[in-house]
Coordinates of C-alpha atoms in Angstrom, one line a residue:
M1 CA -12.7 -47.7 -32.8
T2 CA -10.9 -45.8 -29.8
T3 CA -13.2 -45.0 -27.0
A4 CA -12.3 -41.6 -25.3
P5 CA -11.9 -41.8 -21.5
A6 CA -14.7 -40.6 -19.4
R7 CA -14.2 -37.0 -18.1
D8 CA -15.2 -35.7 -14.6
G9 CA -15.2 -32.1 -15.1
V10 CA -11.8 -31.6 -13.6
A11 CA -9.5 -33.2 -16.2
T12 CA -8.5 -31.0 -19.2
G13 CA -6.2 -32.3 -21.9
R14 CA -3.2 -33.8 -20.2
L15 CA -4.1 -32.4 -16.8
S16 CA -5.9 -34.5 -14.2
S17 CA -5.9 -32.3 -11.2
A18 CA -8.4 -29.3 -10.2
L19 CA -7.0 -25.9 -10.0
D20 CA -6.0 -25.0 -6.4
P21 CA -9.1 -23.7 -4.6
E22 CA -7.4 -20.5 -3.6
A23 CA -6.3 -19.6 -7.0
H24 CA -9.7 -20.7 -8.4
A25 CA -11.5 -18.2 -6.1
I26 CA -9.3 -15.4 -7.5
V27 CA -9.1 -16.2 -11.1
Y28 CA -12.6 -17.6 -11.7
D29 CA -15.0 -16.7 -8.9
Q30 CA -14.6 -12.9 -9.8
Y31 CA -17.4 -13.9 -12.3
V32 CA -19.8 -15.3 -9.6
S33 CA -22.2 -12.6 -8.4
E34 CA -21.3 -11.6 -4.8
E35 CA -25.0 -11.5 -3.6
S36 CA -23.8 -11.7 0.0
A37 CA -22.1 -8.3 -0.3
D38 CA -23.7 -5.6 1.7
P39 CA -22.0 -2.2 1.3
L40 CA -25.0 -0.4 2.7
G41 CA -25.1 -2.4 5.9
S42 CA -21.4 -2.2 6.2
E43 CA -21.2 1.6 5.9
L44 CA -24.4 1.9 8.5
R45 CA -22.4 -0.4 10.8
R46 CA -19.3 1.7 10.6
I47 CA -21.4 5.0 11.1
S48 CA -23.0 3.3 14.2
E49 CA -19.7 2.3 15.6
V50 CA -18.4 5.8 15.6
D51 CA -21.9 6.9 17.0
R52 CA -21.3 4.5 20.1
A53 CA -18.0 6.0 20.8
H54 CA -19.2 9.5 20.2
L55 CA -22.1 9.1 22.6
I56 CA -20.0 7.3 25.2
M57 CA -17.7 10.4 25.2
L58 CA -20.4 12.9 25.3
S59 CA -22.0 11.4 28.1
E60 CA -18.8 11.1 30.1
R61 CA -17.9 14.7 29.4
G62 CA -21.3 15.8 30.7
V63 CA -22.2 17.3 27.2
V64 CA -25.4 14.8 26.8
E65 CA -27.4 13.6 29.7
P66 CA -26.7 10.0 30.5
A67 CA -30.5 9.1 30.3
R68 CA -30.7 10.5 26.7
A69 CA -27.5 8.9 25.8
A70 CA -28.7 5.6 27.2
A71 CA -31.9 5.7 25.1
L72 CA -30.0 6.6 22.0
L73 CA -27.5 3.8 22.6
R74 CA -30.3 1.4 22.9
A75 CA -31.9 2.5 19.8
V76 CA -28.5 2.2 17.8
E77 CA -28.0 -1.2 19.3
Q78 CA -31.4 -2.4 18.3
L79 CA -30.7 -1.1 14.5
R80 CA -27.4 -3.0 14.7
A81 CA -29.2 -6.2 15.9
G82 CA -31.7 -6.0 13.1
N83 CA -28.9 -5.1 10.4
F84 CA -30.5 -1.6 10.0
G85 CA -33.6 -2.9 8.3
P86 CA -35.9 0.1 9.3
V87 CA -33.4 2.2 7.6
R88 CA -32.8 0.4 4.5
G89 CA -36.1 1.3 2.9
R90 CA -36.1 4.9 3.7
P91 CA -35.4 7.5 1.1
M92 CA -31.8 8.9 1.1
P93 CA -31.9 12.1 -0.9
R94 CA -29.1 13.4 1.2
G95 CA -27.0 10.4 1.9
V96 CA -26.8 7.3 4.1
Y97 CA -26.1 9.1 7.4
L98 CA -28.9 11.8 7.2
A99 CA -31.5 9.0 6.5
Y100 CA -30.0 6.9 9.5
E101 CA -30.1 10.0 11.9
G102 CA -33.6 10.8 10.7
F103 CA -35.0 7.6 11.7
L104 CA -33.5 8.0 15.2
I105 CA -35.1 11.2 15.4
E106 CA -38.4 10.0 14.4
Q107 CA -38.1 7.2 17.0
L108 CA -36.9 9.2 19.9
G109 CA -37.8 12.7 19.3
D110 CA -35.6 15.6 18.4
E111 CA -34.5 16.0 22.2
T112 CA -33.1 12.7 22.2
G113 CA -32.4 11.6 18.6
G114 CA -31.1 15.1 17.6
I115 CA -28.1 15.1 20.0
L116 CA -26.4 12.4 17.9
H117 CA -24.5 15.0 15.9
T118 CA -23.4 17.2 18.8
G119 CA -20.0 18.5 18.1
R120 CA -19.5 16.6 15.0
S121 CA -19.9 16.9 11.1
R122 CA -20.1 14.5 8.5
N123 CA -16.8 15.6 7.3
D124 CA -15.0 14.2 10.4
L125 CA -17.3 11.3 10.5
N126 CA -16.5 10.3 6.9
A127 CA -12.9 10.9 7.6
T128 CA -13.2 8.5 10.6
T129 CA -15.3 5.7 8.9
A130 CA -12.9 5.7 5.9
R131 CA -10.1 4.7 8.2
L132 CA -12.4 2.1 9.8
K133 CA -13.3 0.6 6.6
A134 CA -9.7 0.4 5.3
R135 CA -8.7 -1.8 8.3
T136 CA -10.0 -4.9 6.8
P137 CA -8.5 -4.9 3.2
Y138 CA -5.2 -3.5 5.0
L139 CA -5.0 -6.4 7.3
A140 CA -5.9 -8.9 4.5
L141 CA -2.8 -7.5 2.6
L142 CA -0.5 -7.7 5.6
D143 CA -1.6 -11.2 6.1
A144 CA -1.0 -12.2 2.4
V145 CA 2.5 -10.5 2.5
D146 CA 3.4 -12.3 5.7
K147 CA 2.5 -15.6 4.2
L148 CA 4.3 -15.0 0.9
A149 CA 7.5 -14.0 2.8
A150 CA 7.3 -17.3 5.0
A151 CA 6.8 -19.4 1.8
L152 CA 9.8 -17.6 0.1
M153 CA 12.1 -18.2 2.9
E154 CA 10.9 -22.0 3.3
K155 CA 11.6 -22.7 -0.2
A156 CA 14.8 -20.7 0.0
D157 CA 16.0 -23.0 2.8
R158 CA 14.9 -26.1 0.9
Y159 CA 16.7 -25.1 -2.5
A160 CA 19.9 -23.4 -0.8
D161 CA 22.1 -26.0 -2.7
V162 CA 20.4 -26.1 -6.0
T163 CA 22.7 -24.4 -8.4
M164 CA 21.5 -22.2 -11.2
P165 CA 22.6 -19.4 -13.5
A166 CA 21.8 -15.9 -12.4
Y167 CA 20.7 -14.0 -15.6
T168 CA 21.6 -10.4 -16.5
H169 CA 20.2 -9.0 -19.9
G170 CA 18.6 -12.5 -20.4
Q171 CA 21.9 -14.3 -20.5
P172 CA 23.6 -16.6 -18.0
A173 CA 26.0 -14.4 -15.8
V174 CA 27.3 -16.2 -12.7
P175 CA 26.3 -19.2 -10.7
I176 CA 23.8 -18.7 -7.8
T177 CA 21.3 -21.2 -6.3
Y178 CA 17.6 -21.2 -6.6
G179 CA 17.3 -20.7 -3.0
H180 CA 19.6 -17.4 -3.2
Y181 CA 17.2 -16.1 -5.8
L182 CA 14.2 -16.8 -3.5
T183 CA 15.9 -15.1 -0.6
G184 CA 16.5 -12.0 -2.6
V185 CA 12.9 -11.9 -3.6
A186 CA 12.1 -12.4 0.1
V187 CA 14.3 -9.1 1.1
A188 CA 12.2 -7.1 -1.3
V189 CA 8.9 -8.6 0.1
L190 CA 10.0 -8.0 3.8
R191 CA 10.9 -4.4 2.7
A192 CA 7.4 -3.9 1.4
Y193 CA 6.0 -5.6 4.7
G194 CA 7.9 -3.0 6.6
Q195 CA 6.7 -0.1 4.4
L196 CA 3.1 -1.3 4.7
L197 CA 3.2 -1.3 8.5
D198 CA 4.8 2.2 8.3
A199 CA 2.0 3.4 5.9
G200 CA -0.7 1.9 8.2
R201 CA 0.3 4.1 11.3
Q202 CA -1.8 7.0 9.6
L203 CA -4.8 4.6 9.9
D204 CA -4.2 5.0 13.7
V205 CA -4.8 8.7 13.7
N206 CA -8.5 9.7 14.8
P207 CA -10.1 12.5 12.9
L208 CA -13.2 12.7 15.0
G209 CA -13.6 16.0 16.7
A210 CA -12.4 18.0 13.7
G211 CA -16.0 19.0 12.8
A212 CA -16.6 20.5 9.4
I213 CA -13.0 21.9 9.3
G214 CA -12.4 24.2 12.3
G215 CA -13.1 21.9 15.3
T216 CA -15.9 22.5 17.6
S217 CA -16.7 24.7 20.6
V218 CA -18.4 21.6 22.4
P219 CA -15.8 20.1 24.9
V220 CA -15.2 16.9 23.0
D221 CA -12.6 14.6 23.9
P222 CA -11.0 13.2 20.7
E223 CA -8.3 11.1 22.8
R224 CA -11.4 9.2 24.5
T225 CA -13.1 8.4 21.1
A226 CA -9.5 7.4 19.6
Q227 CA -9.3 4.8 22.5
L228 CA -12.8 3.6 22.1
L229 CA -12.2 3.1 18.4
G230 CA -8.8 1.5 18.6
F231 CA -6.8 4.5 17.3
T232 CA -3.5 5.6 19.0
E233 CA -3.9 9.3 18.8
A234 CA -6.1 12.1 17.9
A235 CA -5.6 14.5 14.8
P236 CA -3.6 17.4 15.9
N237 CA -5.2 19.7 13.3
S238 CA -8.7 20.1 12.3
V239 CA -7.9 21.1 8.7
D240 CA -5.7 18.4 8.1
A241 CA -8.0 15.9 9.7
V242 CA -10.9 16.5 7.2
A243 CA -8.7 17.5 4.2
S244 CA -6.3 14.7 4.1
R245 CA -6.6 11.3 2.7
D246 CA -2.9 10.6 2.6
F247 CA -3.2 7.3 4.2
A248 CA -4.9 6.1 1.1
L249 CA -2.1 7.4 -1.1
N250 CA 0.6 5.9 1.3
L251 CA -1.0 2.5 1.2
L252 CA -1.5 2.6 -2.7
S253 CA 2.1 3.7 -3.3
T254 CA 3.4 1.2 -1.1
S255 CA 1.3 -1.5 -2.6
A256 CA 2.3 -0.3 -6.0
M257 CA 6.0 -0.6 -5.2
L258 CA 5.3 -4.1 -4.0
G259 CA 3.3 -4.9 -7.2
V260 CA 6.5 -4.0 -9.2
T261 CA 8.5 -6.6 -7.4
L262 CA 5.7 -9.3 -7.9
A263 CA 5.3 -8.4 -11.7
R264 CA 9.2 -8.8 -12.0
V265 CA 9.3 -12.0 -10.2
A266 CA 6.5 -13.3 -12.3
R267 CA 8.2 -12.5 -15.5
D268 CA 11.3 -14.4 -14.3
L269 CA 9.2 -17.4 -13.5
S270 CA 7.5 -17.3 -16.8
V271 CA 10.8 -17.5 -18.5
W272 CA 12.0 -20.2 -16.3
T273 CA 8.9 -22.4 -16.6
S274 CA 8.8 -22.3 -20.5
E275 CA 9.6 -25.5 -22.3
E276 CA 12.6 -24.0 -23.9
A277 CA 14.1 -22.9 -20.4
A278 CA 12.6 -25.8 -18.5
L279 CA 14.4 -24.8 -15.1
L280 CA 11.2 -25.0 -13.0
R281 CA 8.1 -27.1 -13.2
V282 CA 4.8 -25.8 -11.7
A283 CA 2.5 -28.3 -10.2
D284 CA -0.6 -29.5 -12.1
T285 CA -2.9 -27.8 -9.5
L286 CA -1.4 -24.4 -10.6
V287 CA -1.4 -24.6 -14.3
G288 CA -4.2 -24.4 -17.0
S289 CA -4.6 -26.4 -20.2
S290 CA -6.0 -25.3 -23.7
S291 CA -9.6 -25.7 -24.7
M292 CA -8.3 -26.8 -28.0
M293 CA -4.7 -28.2 -27.7
P294 CA -4.4 -31.1 -25.4
Q295 CA -0.7 -31.0 -24.9
K296 CA -0.7 -27.8 -23.2
R297 CA 0.4 -26.8 -19.6
N298 CA 0.1 -23.2 -19.1
P299 CA 1.4 -21.4 -16.0
F300 CA -1.4 -18.9 -16.6
L301 CA -1.4 -17.6 -12.8
L302 CA 1.8 -15.9 -13.5
E303 CA -0.1 -13.8 -16.0
H304 CA -2.8 -12.8 -13.5
I305 CA 0.0 -11.9 -11.1
Q306 CA 1.6 -9.6 -13.6
G307 CA -2.1 -8.1 -14.5
R308 CA -3.3 -7.6 -10.9
S309 CA 0.2 -6.3 -9.6
T310 CA -0.4 -3.1 -11.4
A311 CA -3.7 -2.4 -9.8
S312 CA -2.4 -0.2 -7.1
L313 CA -0.3 1.7 -9.4
G314 CA -3.4 2.6 -11.5
A315 CA -5.3 3.3 -8.3
F316 CA -2.6 5.6 -6.8
V317 CA -2.5 7.6 -10.2
G318 CA -6.3 7.9 -10.1
A319 CA -6.7 8.8 -6.5
A320 CA -3.6 11.3 -6.5
S321 CA -5.1 12.8 -9.8
A322 CA -8.5 13.4 -8.2
M323 CA -7.0 14.9 -5.0
T324 CA -5.0 17.4 -7.1
T325 CA -8.2 19.0 -8.3
A326 CA -9.4 20.0 -4.7
G327 CA -8.2 22.7 -2.2
Y328 CA -6.8 21.8 1.0
T329 CA -10.1 21.4 2.7
N330 CA -13.0 18.8 3.0
A331 CA -13.6 17.9 -0.6
I332 CA -15.7 15.3 -2.5
A333 CA -12.9 14.9 -5.0
V334 CA -10.6 13.7 -2.1
G335 CA -13.3 12.0 0.4
T336 CA -15.2 10.3 -2.2
E337 CA -13.8 10.2 -5.8
A338 CA -10.2 9.6 -4.7
M339 CA -11.0 7.0 -2.0
R340 CA -13.1 5.0 -4.3
H341 CA -9.6 3.7 -6.1
L342 CA -8.3 2.5 -2.7
W343 CA -10.5 -0.6 -2.4
P344 CA -9.9 -2.3 -5.7
G345 CA -6.3 -1.4 -5.4
L346 CA -5.5 -3.1 -2.3
S347 CA -7.8 -6.2 -3.3
D348 CA -6.2 -6.9 -6.4
T349 CA -2.6 -6.5 -4.8
T350 CA -3.7 -8.9 -2.2
D351 CA -4.8 -11.4 -4.8
A352 CA -1.3 -11.0 -6.8
V353 CA 0.5 -11.6 -3.6
T354 CA -1.6 -14.7 -2.7
L355 CA -1.1 -16.0 -6.3
L356 CA 2.8 -15.6 -6.2
R357 CA 2.7 -17.5 -2.8
L358 CA 0.9 -20.4 -4.3
V359 CA 3.2 -20.5 -7.3
V360 CA 6.3 -20.3 -5.3
A361 CA 5.1 -23.2 -2.9
G362 CA 4.0 -25.3 -5.8
T363 CA 6.9 -25.0 -8.2
E364 CA 9.9 -27.4 -8.0
P365 CA 13.3 -26.7 -9.7
R366 CA 14.9 -29.0 -12.1
P367 CA 18.4 -29.3 -10.6
E368 CA 20.1 -31.1 -13.5
R369 CA 18.9 -28.7 -16.0
M370 CA 19.8 -25.7 -13.9
A371 CA 23.3 -27.1 -13.3
S372 CA 23.6 -27.9 -17.0
R373 CA 22.6 -24.2 -18.0
A374 CA 25.1 -23.0 -15.4
R375 CA 28.1 -25.1 -17.0
E376 CA 26.9 -24.3 -20.6
G377 CA 26.6 -20.6 -19.8
F378 CA 30.3 -20.6 -18.6
T379 CA 29.1 -18.8 -15.5
A380 CA 32.2 -19.8 -13.6
A381 CA 34.2 -17.3 -15.9
T382 CA 34.1 -14.4 -13.5
Y383 CA 35.3 -16.6 -10.7
L384 CA 38.2 -17.7 -12.8
A385 CA 39.2 -14.1 -13.5
E386 CA 39.1 -13.3 -10.0
R387 CA 41.3 -16.1 -9.1
L388 CA 43.9 -14.8 -11.6
V389 CA 43.6 -11.5 -10.0
L390 CA 44.3 -12.8 -6.6
E391 CA 47.3 -14.5 -8.1
G392 CA 48.6 -11.1 -9.1
M393 CA 47.2 -10.4 -12.7
P394 CA 45.6 -7.1 -13.2
F395 CA 41.8 -7.5 -13.5
R396 CA 41.5 -6.2 -17.1
A397 CA 44.2 -8.6 -18.3
A398 CA 42.5 -11.4 -16.4
H399 CA 39.2 -10.4 -18.1
H400 CA 40.7 -10.6 -21.5
L401 CA 42.5 -13.8 -20.9
V402 CA 39.2 -15.7 -19.7
G403 CA 37.3 -14.2 -22.4
E404 CA 39.7 -15.8 -24.9
T405 CA 39.5 -19.1 -23.0
V406 CA 35.7 -19.0 -23.4
L407 CA 36.0 -18.6 -27.1
A408 CA 38.4 -21.4 -27.1
A409 CA 36.0 -23.7 -25.3
L410 CA 33.2 -22.7 -27.6
D411 CA 35.4 -23.7 -30.7
S412 CA 36.5 -26.8 -29.2
G413 CA 33.3 -27.8 -27.7
R414 CA 34.8 -28.3 -24.5
S415 CA 33.9 -27.0 -21.1
L416 CA 35.6 -24.1 -19.2
E417 CA 37.2 -26.4 -16.8
E418 CA 38.7 -28.5 -19.7
T419 CA 39.9 -25.5 -21.4
A420 CA 41.3 -23.3 -18.5
R421 CA 45.0 -24.6 -18.3
F422 CA 47.2 -21.6 -17.4
E423 CA 50.8 -21.7 -16.2
G424 CA 51.5 -21.7 -12.6
A425 CA 49.8 -23.4 -9.7
L426 CA 46.2 -22.0 -10.4
A427 CA 43.9 -24.8 -10.6
P428 CA 40.6 -23.6 -9.2
D429 CA 37.5 -25.7 -8.9
L430 CA 35.3 -24.3 -11.6
A431 CA 32.2 -26.4 -10.9
P432 CA 29.3 -24.1 -10.7
A433 CA 28.2 -25.4 -7.4
S434 CA 31.6 -24.9 -6.0
V435 CA 31.8 -21.4 -7.5
A436 CA 28.5 -20.3 -5.9
A437 CA 29.6 -21.5 -2.5
A438 CA 32.8 -19.7 -2.8
C439 CA 31.1 -16.3 -3.3
A440 CA 30.8 -15.7 0.5
H441 CA 31.3 -12.0 0.3
G442 CA 28.8 -9.1 -0.7
G443 CA 25.7 -11.0 0.0
G444 CA 26.5 -13.8 -2.4
P445 CA 25.1 -17.2 -2.4
G446 CA 27.8 -18.5 -0.3
T447 CA 26.4 -16.6 2.7
D448 CA 23.2 -17.6 4.6
G449 CA 21.0 -14.7 4.4
L450 CA 18.0 -16.3 6.0
P451 CA 18.6 -15.9 9.8
P452 CA 18.2 -12.0 9.8
L453 CA 15.3 -12.4 7.4
R454 CA 13.6 -14.6 9.8
R455 CA 14.1 -12.2 12.7
Q456 CA 12.7 -9.4 10.6
L457 CA 9.6 -11.5 9.7
A458 CA 9.1 -12.1 13.3
A459 CA 9.4 -8.4 14.2
H460 CA 7.0 -7.4 11.4
R461 CA 4.6 -10.0 12.4
A462 CA 4.5 -8.9 15.9
E463 CA 3.8 -5.3 14.9
S464 CA 0.9 -6.4 12.6
T465 CA -0.6 -8.7 15.4
A466 CA -0.4 -5.9 18.0
R467 CA -2.3 -3.5 15.7
R468 CA -4.8 -6.2 14.9
N469 CA -5.4 -7.0 18.4
R470 CA -5.6 -3.4 19.4
W471 CA -8.5 -2.9 16.9
S472 CA -10.2 -6.0 18.1
D473 CA -9.7 -5.3 21.7
A474 CA -11.0 -1.6 21.3
G475 CA -14.2 -3.1 19.6
A476 CA -14.8 -5.4 22.7
Q477 CA -14.2 -2.7 25.1
L478 CA -16.5 -0.2 23.2
T479 CA -19.3 -2.8 23.3
E480 CA -18.9 -3.3 27.0
A481 CA -19.0 0.5 27.5
V482 CA -22.1 0.7 25.4
Q483 CA -23.8 -2.1 27.4
K484 CA -23.1 -0.5 30.6
A485 CA -24.1 3.0 29.5
A486 CA -27.4 1.7 27.9
A487 CA -28.5 0.0 31.0
A488 CA -28.1 3.2 33.1

């Protein structure tokens, strides 16, 4: 009797390696309850962050007595230190903010607790906290895109000499290299990186001070609260400040365009990793097996990429559709219903980017198979026609002649090199690798397109890092200002 090998919970069928931990967290841990998530605490922390900046500004402007501002700041800091425990159990019939403000009024009295909302509305407060909330998923997406671009370029450099067919309409077209293909994907990813940075500039506009919609007669200083909260400028118009959430639409539309690229690349890799094509092999740590069929190696992460890459597109349609129902003013349809689409849209796009980076990094080309398909697909035919043109033959005549030569090669079972014997001195090297190297014009595989991409990545990374550091530094500076004011 045959004894089955012992299983350790990792091996499945022919696979003996566990799934990559990053990939596992994305595709399987979604089913694990996120008990540590604390949306109420996170929202209260963002509200209190705005409160801290607002109180510092009101005190500096002489709108609020420093002693009252100090007492209120101390109460806010105590709540933050205790993770807002006293507020959590309170009734919230009119929302989180009023319950939070009501607690402070009960603790400090109306003359102190009641000054918190001076020169401010929930409208400009919500517009401000929405931008603060967007910073975290935005930076996560930027980080993921940065890592994907770096992985693409690293692999492009490594496989710059691995010849393969480029495909058009699913058929072998001309010889390129696997590195050249990955460089092309890197161009698109870096373009999306730059577009995300552009879209993120709207996150740096401070709406605080716009009030309900018409500003305020209180002499507030939006430039000062912008500085304390890490924004670069104040909103120039109070109507636009509370009516617009265009930053969300810009982030989603840019992410949607990136998602289109991710899905298209995933489709290519799905075809090339099939047993029939066999151009690429994905590492065991990035494939799945079958619960029934032990021979299977399923590159199933590519299907997750295709599925999640569409999230931002759906989110954009949902958010834009919600916004179109509202007038250009503060509106629940805009500030609440439209905004709820932003978070899953950005999160799922980030997951798709991460999964593609793992697949790119963990996939190896099969050079012999690629070279064979380039030869068998007669991918040097266009190059041969171009050689005839440079010898003086009109292109259409050369096109017909080479086409007839391909037919002759197919009939005889010979290669294009063996069949292409023309009168005259023409004897070009038709090996696909040689042809790819010869295509040094028009951004072809014979060029080195990586140096400018590396410079572009460095520039994008510097801008992203500067934005991250500004937001982080502002938080530290605000805490220092609060501590100083609270001690007065």
